[in-house]
CSV table of C-alpha atoms and ligand atoms in Angstrom, one decimal:
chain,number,residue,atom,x,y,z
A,1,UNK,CA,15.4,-108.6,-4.9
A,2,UNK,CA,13.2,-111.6,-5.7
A,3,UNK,CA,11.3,-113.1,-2.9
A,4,UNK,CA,11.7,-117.5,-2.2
A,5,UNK,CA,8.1,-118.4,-1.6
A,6,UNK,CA,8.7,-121.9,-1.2
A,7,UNK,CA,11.8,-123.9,-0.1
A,8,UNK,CA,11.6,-128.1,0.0
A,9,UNK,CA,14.3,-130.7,0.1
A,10,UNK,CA,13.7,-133.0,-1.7
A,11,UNK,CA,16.6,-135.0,-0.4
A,12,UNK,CA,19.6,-134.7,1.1
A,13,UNK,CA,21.7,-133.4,-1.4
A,14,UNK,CA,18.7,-131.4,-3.4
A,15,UNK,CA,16.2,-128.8,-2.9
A,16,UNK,CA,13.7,-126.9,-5.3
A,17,UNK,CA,12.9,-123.3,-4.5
A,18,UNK,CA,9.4,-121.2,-6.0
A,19,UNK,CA,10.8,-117.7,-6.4
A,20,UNK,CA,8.7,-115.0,-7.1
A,21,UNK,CA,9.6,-113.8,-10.5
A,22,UNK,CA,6.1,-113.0,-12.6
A,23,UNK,CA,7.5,-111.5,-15.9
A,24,UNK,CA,10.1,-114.8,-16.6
A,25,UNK,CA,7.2,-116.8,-14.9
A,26,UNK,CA,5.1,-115.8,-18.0
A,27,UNK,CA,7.5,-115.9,-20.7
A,28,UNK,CA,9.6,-118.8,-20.1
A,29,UNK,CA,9.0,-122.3,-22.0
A,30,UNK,CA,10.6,-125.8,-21.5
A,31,UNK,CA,14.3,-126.0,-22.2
A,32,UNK,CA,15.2,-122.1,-20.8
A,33,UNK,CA,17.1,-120.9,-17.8
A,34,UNK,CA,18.0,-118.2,-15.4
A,35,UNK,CA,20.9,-117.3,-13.4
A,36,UNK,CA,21.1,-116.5,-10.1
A,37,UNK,CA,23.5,-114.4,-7.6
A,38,UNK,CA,22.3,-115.4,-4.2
A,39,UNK,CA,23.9,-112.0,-3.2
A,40,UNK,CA,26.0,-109.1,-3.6
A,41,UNK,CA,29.2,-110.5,-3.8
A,42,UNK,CA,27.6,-114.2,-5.2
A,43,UNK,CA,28.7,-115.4,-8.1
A,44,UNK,CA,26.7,-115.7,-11.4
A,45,UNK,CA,25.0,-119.7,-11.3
A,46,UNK,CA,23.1,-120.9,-14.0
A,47,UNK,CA,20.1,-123.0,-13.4
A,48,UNK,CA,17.6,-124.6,-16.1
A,49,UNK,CA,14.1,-124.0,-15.1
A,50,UNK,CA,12.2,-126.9,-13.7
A,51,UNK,CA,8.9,-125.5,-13.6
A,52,UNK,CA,6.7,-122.3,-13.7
A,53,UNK,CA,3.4,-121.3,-12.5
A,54,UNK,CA,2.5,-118.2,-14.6
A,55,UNK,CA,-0.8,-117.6,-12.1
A,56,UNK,CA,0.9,-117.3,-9.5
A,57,UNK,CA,4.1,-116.0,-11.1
A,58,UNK,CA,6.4,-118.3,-10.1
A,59,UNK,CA,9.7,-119.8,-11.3
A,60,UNK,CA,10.8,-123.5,-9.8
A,61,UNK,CA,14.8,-124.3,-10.0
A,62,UNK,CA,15.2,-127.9,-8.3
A,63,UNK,CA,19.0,-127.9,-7.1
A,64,UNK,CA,21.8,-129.7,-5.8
A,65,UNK,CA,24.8,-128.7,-3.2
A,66,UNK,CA,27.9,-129.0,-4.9
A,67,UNK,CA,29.6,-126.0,-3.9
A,68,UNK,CA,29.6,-122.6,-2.0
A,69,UNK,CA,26.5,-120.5,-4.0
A,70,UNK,CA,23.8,-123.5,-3.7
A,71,UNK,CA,25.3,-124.6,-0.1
A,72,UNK,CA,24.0,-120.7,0.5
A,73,UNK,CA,20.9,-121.6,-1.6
A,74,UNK,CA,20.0,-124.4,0.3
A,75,UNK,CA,20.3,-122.0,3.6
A,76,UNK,CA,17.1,-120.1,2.3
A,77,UNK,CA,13.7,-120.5,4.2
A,78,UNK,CA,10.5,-119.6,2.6
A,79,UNK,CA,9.8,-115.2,2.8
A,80,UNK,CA,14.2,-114.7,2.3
A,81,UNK,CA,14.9,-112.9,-0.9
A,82,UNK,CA,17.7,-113.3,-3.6
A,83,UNK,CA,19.9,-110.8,-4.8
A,84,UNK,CA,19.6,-111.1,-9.1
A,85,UNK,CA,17.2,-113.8,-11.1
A,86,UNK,CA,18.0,-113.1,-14.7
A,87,UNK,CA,15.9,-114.7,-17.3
A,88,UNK,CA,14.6,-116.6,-19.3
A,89,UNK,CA,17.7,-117.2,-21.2
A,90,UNK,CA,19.0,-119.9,-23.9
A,91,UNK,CA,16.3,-121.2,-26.8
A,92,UNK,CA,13.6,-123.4,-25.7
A,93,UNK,CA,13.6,-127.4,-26.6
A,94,UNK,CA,12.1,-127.9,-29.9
A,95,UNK,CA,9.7,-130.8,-30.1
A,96,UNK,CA,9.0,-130.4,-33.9
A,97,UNK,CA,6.0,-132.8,-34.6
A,98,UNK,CA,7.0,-136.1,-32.8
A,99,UNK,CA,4.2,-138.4,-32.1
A,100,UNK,CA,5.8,-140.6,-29.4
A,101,UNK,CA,8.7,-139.3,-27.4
A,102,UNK,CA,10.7,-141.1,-24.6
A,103,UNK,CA,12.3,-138.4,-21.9
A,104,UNK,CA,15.4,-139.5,-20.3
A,105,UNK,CA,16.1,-138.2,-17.3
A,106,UNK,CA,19.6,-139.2,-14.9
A,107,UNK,CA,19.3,-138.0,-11.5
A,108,UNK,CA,19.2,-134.0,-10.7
A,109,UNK,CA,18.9,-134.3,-14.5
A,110,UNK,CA,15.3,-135.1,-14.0
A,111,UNK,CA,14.7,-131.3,-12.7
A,112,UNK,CA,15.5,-130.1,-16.4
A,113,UNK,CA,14.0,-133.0,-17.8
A,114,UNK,CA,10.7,-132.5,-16.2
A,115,UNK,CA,9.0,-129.4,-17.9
A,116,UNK,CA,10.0,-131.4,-21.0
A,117,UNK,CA,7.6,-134.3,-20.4
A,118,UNK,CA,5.2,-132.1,-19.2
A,119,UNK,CA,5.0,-129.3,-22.2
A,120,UNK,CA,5.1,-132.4,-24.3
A,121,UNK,CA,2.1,-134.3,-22.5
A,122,UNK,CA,-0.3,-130.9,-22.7
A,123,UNK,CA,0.4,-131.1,-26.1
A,124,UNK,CA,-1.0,-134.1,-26.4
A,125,UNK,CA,2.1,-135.8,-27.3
A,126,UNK,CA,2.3,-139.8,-26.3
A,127,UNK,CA,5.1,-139.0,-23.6
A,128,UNK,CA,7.5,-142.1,-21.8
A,129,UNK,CA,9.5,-141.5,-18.6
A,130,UNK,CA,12.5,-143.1,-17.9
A,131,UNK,CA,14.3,-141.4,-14.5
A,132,UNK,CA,17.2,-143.0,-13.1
A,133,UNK,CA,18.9,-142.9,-9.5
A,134,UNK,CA,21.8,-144.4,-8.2
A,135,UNK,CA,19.2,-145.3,-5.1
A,136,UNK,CA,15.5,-145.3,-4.2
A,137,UNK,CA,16.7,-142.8,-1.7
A,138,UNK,CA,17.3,-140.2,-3.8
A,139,UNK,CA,14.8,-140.5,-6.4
A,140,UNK,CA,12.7,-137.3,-6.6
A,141,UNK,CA,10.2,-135.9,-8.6
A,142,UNK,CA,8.1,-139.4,-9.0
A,143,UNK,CA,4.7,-138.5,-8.5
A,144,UNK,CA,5.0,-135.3,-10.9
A,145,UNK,CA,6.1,-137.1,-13.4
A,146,UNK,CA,3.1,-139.9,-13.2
A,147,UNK,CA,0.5,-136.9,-13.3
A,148,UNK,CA,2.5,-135.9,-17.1
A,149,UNK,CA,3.4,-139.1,-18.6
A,150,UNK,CA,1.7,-142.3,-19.8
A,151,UNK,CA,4.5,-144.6,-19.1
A,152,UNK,CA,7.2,-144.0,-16.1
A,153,UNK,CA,9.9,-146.2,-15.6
A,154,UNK,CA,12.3,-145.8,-12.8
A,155,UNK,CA,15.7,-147.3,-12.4
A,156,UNK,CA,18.3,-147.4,-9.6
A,157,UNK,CA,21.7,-148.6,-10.4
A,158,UNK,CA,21.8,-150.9,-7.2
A,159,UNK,CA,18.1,-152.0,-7.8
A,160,UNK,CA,16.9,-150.7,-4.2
A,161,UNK,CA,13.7,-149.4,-6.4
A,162,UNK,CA,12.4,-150.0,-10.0
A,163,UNK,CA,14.8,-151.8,-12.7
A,164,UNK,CA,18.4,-152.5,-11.7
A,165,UNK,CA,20.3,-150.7,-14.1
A,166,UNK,CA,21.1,-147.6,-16.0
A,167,UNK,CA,18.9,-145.7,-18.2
A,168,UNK,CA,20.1,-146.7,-21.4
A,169,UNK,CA,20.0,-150.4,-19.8
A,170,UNK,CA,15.6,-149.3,-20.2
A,171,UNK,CA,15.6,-147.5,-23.1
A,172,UNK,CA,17.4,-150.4,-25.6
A,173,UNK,CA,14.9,-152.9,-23.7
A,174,UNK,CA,11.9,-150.7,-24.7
A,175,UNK,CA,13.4,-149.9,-28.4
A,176,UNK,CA,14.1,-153.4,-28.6
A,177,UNK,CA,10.2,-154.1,-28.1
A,178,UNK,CA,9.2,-151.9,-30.9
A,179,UNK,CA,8.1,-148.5,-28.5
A,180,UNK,CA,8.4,-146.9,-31.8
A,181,UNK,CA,9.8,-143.1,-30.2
A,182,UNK,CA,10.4,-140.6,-32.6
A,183,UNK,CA,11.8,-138.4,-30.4
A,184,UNK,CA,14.4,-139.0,-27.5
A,185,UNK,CA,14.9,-136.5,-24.4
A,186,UNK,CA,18.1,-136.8,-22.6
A,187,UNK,CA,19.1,-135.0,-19.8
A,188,UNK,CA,21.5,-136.1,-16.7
A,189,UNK,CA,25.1,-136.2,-16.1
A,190,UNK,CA,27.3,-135.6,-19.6
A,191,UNK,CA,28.0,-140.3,-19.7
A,192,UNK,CA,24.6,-140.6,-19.6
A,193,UNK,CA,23.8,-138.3,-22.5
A,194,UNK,CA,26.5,-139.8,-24.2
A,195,UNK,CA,25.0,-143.5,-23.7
A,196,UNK,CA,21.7,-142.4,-24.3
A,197,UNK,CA,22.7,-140.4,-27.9
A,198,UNK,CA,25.0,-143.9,-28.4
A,199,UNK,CA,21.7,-146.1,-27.8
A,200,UNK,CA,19.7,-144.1,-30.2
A,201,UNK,CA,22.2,-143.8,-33.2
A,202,UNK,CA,21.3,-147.1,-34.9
A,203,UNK,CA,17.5,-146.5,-35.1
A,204,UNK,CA,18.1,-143.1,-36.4
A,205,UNK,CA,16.0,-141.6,-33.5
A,206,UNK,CA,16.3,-137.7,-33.4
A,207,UNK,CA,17.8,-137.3,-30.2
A,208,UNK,CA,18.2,-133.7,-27.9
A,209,UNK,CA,20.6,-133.7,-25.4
A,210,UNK,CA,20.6,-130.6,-22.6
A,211,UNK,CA,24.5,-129.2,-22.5
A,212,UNK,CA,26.0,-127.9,-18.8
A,213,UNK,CA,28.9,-126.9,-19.6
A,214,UNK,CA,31.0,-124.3,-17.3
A,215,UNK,CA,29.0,-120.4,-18.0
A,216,UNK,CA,29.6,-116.9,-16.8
A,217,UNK,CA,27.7,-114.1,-18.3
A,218,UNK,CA,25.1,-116.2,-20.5
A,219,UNK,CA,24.8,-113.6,-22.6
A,220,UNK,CA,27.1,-115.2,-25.3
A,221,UNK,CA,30.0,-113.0,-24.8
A,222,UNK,CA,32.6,-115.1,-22.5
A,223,UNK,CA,33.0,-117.9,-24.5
A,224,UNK,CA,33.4,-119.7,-21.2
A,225,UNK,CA,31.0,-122.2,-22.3
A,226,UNK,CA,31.6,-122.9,-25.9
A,227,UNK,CA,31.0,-126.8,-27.0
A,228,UNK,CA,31.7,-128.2,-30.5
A,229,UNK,CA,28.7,-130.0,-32.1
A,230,UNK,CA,28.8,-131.3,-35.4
A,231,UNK,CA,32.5,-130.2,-35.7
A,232,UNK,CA,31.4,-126.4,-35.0
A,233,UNK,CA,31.9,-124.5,-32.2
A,234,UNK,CA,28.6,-123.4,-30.0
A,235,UNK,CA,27.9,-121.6,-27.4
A,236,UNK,CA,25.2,-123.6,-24.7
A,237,UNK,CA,24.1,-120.0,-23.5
A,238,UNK,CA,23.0,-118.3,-26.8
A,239,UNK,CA,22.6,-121.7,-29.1
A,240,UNK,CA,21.6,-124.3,-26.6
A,241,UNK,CA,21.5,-125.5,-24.0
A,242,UNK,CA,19.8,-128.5,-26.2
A,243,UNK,CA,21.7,-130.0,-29.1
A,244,UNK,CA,21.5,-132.7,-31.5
A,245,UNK,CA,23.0,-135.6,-29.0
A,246,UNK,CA,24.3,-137.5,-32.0
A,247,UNK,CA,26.9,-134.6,-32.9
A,248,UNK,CA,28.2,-133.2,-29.3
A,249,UNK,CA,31.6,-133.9,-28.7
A,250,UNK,CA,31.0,-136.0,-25.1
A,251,UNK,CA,34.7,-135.7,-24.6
A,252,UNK,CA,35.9,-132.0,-24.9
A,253,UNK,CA,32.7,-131.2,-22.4
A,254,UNK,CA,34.0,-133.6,-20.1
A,255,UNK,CA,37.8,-132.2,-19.9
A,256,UNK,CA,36.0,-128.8,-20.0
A,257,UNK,CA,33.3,-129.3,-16.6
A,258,UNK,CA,36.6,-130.9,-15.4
A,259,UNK,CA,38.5,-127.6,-15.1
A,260,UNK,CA,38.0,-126.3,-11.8
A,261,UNK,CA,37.3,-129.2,-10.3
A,262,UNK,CA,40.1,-129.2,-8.0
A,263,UNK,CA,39.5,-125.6,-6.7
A,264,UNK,CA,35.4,-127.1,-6.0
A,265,UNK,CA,36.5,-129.8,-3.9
A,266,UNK,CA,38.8,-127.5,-1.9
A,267,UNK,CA,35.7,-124.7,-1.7
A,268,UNK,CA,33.6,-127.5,-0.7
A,269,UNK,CA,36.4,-128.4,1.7
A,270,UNK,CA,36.8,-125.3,3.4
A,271,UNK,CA,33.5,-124.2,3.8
A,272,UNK,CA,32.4,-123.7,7.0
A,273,UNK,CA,28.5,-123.4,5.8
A,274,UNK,CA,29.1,-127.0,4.1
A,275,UNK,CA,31.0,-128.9,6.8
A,276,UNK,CA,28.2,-127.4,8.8
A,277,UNK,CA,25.4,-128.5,7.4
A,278,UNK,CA,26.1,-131.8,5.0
A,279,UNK,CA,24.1,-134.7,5.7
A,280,UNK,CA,21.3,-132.2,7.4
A,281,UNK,CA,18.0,-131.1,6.6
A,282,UNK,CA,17.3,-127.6,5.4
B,1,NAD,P1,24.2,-139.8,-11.3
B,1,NAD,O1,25.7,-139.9,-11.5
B,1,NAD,O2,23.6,-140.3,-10.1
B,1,NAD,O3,23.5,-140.5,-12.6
B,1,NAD,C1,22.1,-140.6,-12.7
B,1,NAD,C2,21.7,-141.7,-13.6
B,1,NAD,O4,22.2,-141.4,-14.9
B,1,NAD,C3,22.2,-143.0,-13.2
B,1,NAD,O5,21.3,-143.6,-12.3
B,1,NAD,C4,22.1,-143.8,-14.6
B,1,NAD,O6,20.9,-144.3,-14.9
B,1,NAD,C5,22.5,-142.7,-15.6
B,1,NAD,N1,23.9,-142.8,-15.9
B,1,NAD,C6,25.0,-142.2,-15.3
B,1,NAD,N2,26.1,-142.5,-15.9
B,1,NAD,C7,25.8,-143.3,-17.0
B,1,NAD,C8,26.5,-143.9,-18.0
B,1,NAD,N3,27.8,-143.9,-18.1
B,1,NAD,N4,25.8,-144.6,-18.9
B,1,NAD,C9,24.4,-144.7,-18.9
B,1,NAD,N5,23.7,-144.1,-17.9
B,1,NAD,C10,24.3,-143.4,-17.0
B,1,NAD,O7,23.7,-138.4,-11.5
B,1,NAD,P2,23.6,-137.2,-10.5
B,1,NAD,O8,24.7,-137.3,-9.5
B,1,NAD,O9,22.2,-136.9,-10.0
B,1,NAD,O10,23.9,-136.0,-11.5
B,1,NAD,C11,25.0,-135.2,-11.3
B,1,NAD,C12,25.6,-134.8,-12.6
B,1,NAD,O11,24.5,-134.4,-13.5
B,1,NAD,C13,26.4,-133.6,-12.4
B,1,NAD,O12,27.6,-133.9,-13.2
B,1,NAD,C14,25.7,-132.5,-13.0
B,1,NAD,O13,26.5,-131.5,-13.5
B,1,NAD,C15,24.9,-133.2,-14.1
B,1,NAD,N6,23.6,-132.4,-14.4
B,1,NAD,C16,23.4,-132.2,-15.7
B,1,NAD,C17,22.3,-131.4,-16.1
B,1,NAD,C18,22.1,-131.1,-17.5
B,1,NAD,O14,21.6,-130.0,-17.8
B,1,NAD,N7,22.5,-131.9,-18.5
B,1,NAD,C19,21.4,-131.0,-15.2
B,1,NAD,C20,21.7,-131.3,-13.8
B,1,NAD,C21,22.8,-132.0,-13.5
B,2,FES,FE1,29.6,-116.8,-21.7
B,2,FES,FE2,28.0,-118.6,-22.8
B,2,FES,S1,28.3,-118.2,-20.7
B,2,FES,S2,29.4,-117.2,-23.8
């Protein structure tokens, strides 16, 4: 059992839980995840690791509700315990030697795409941030990022805060001023990575992308979450999750996430915790 030290919305629709894990605490870099089963009969739930504090050996996940295991998530108060924590699992991002990096970030995205900045910044890497939200209500994660970065730029897509606009709206306007990145960081919904890996093409800028496709076991063995990438097949749990953004076929992982989409909406439907507790604090 692994103990939840600390549990904080951070809006409505997403939370970020400490759980005491020391061992993954200390051997787990940017990039990596874990997977959860909340309990006994919980299903196996995949979750890239926002951030670790290897002193006091603990493991962040930032999450969002979207169906029945992280409404149950959500449910957990500080001193409750989880069932499994596996990890840390999948190869960490690979920086190589870029000089000036620009991390991407699109909404919940910006939990993964965190630790990034950060591992990148203590390495003394010249680090931009641009996070995007559809609304200044949901932007999270604003004040970390300014302690890791030397640039942040926010956008909403309704301009309630920062730049009106999308990400890639940001990042052409700050290519197109001669930034100079070397390196681009994308992570957010699969469009955005698409856009983002679309934006970058022309200048040639070496561009990672972090894959979510549907996984089960993690361990490489289901298949359940194989994407092709450069015309080859992958597996996100064992090769990735991070690929080269400018050879992911966008299109195959959206008809894959697609899949069960159906039988989500009718769990999120149905569930009495849910219909509880949407729109609620935590
Ligand atoms: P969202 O739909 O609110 O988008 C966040 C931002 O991404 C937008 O504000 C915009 O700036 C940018 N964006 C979205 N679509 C774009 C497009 N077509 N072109 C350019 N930019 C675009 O995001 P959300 O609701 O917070 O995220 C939910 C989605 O993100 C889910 O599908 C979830 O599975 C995915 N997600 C992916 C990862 C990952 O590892 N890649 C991690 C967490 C969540
Ligand atoms: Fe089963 Fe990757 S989750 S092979």
């Amino acid at each position: 059992m692994y103990k939840v030290v600390n549990a904080k919305p951070l809006n409505n629709d997403v939370f970020r839980l400490d759980i005491e894990a020391p061992f993954i605490a200390k051997k787990a870099k940017a990039g990596q995840f874990i997977i959860i089963r909340v309990d006994e009969t919980g299903e196996r739930v995949p979750f890239t690791i926002a951030d670790t504090d290897p002193e006091k050996g603990t493991v962040s996940v930032i999450i969002q509700k979207v169906g029945q295991s992280t409404m149950l998530l959500s449910q957990l108060k500080s001193g409750d315990y989880i069932e499994d924590f596996v990890g840390p699992l999948g190869v960490a991002t690979e920086f190589g030697d870029a000089k000036k990096v620009c991390v991407v970030g699109g909404g919940v995205g910006n939990a993964i795409a965190y630790p990034s900045a950060k591992a990148l910044h203590k390495a003394g890497v010249e680090v931009d941030v641009i996070a995007g939200f559809r609304s200044k209500d949901i932007v999270i994660l604003e004040d970390e990022y300014k302690d890791i970065c030397d640039n942040l730029y926010i956008t909403t897509d309704d301009g309630s805060y920062g730049d009106k606009g999308f990400v890639t709206d940001k990042l052409q306007s700050l290519i197109d001023a001669g930034a100079g990145y070397d390196l681009v960081i994308a992570i957010g919904p699969v469009p955005m990575m698409k856009f983002v890996s679309k934006v970058t093409e022309p200048y040639n800028i070496k561009t990672i992308v972090s894959l979510n496709p549907i996984m089960i076991d993690g361990t490489g063995m289901c298949g359940g979450c194989r994407v092709t990438v450069g015309g080859e097949t992958k597996f996100a749990c064992v090769d990735g999750p991070d690929f080269d953004g400018h050879q992911v076929d966008y299109d195959e992982l959206m008809r894959r996430n697609g899949t069960y989409r159906d039988v989500e909406a009718h769990d999120r439907d149905n569930c009495r915790l849910m219909n509880m507790k949407v729109g609620g604090t935590n």
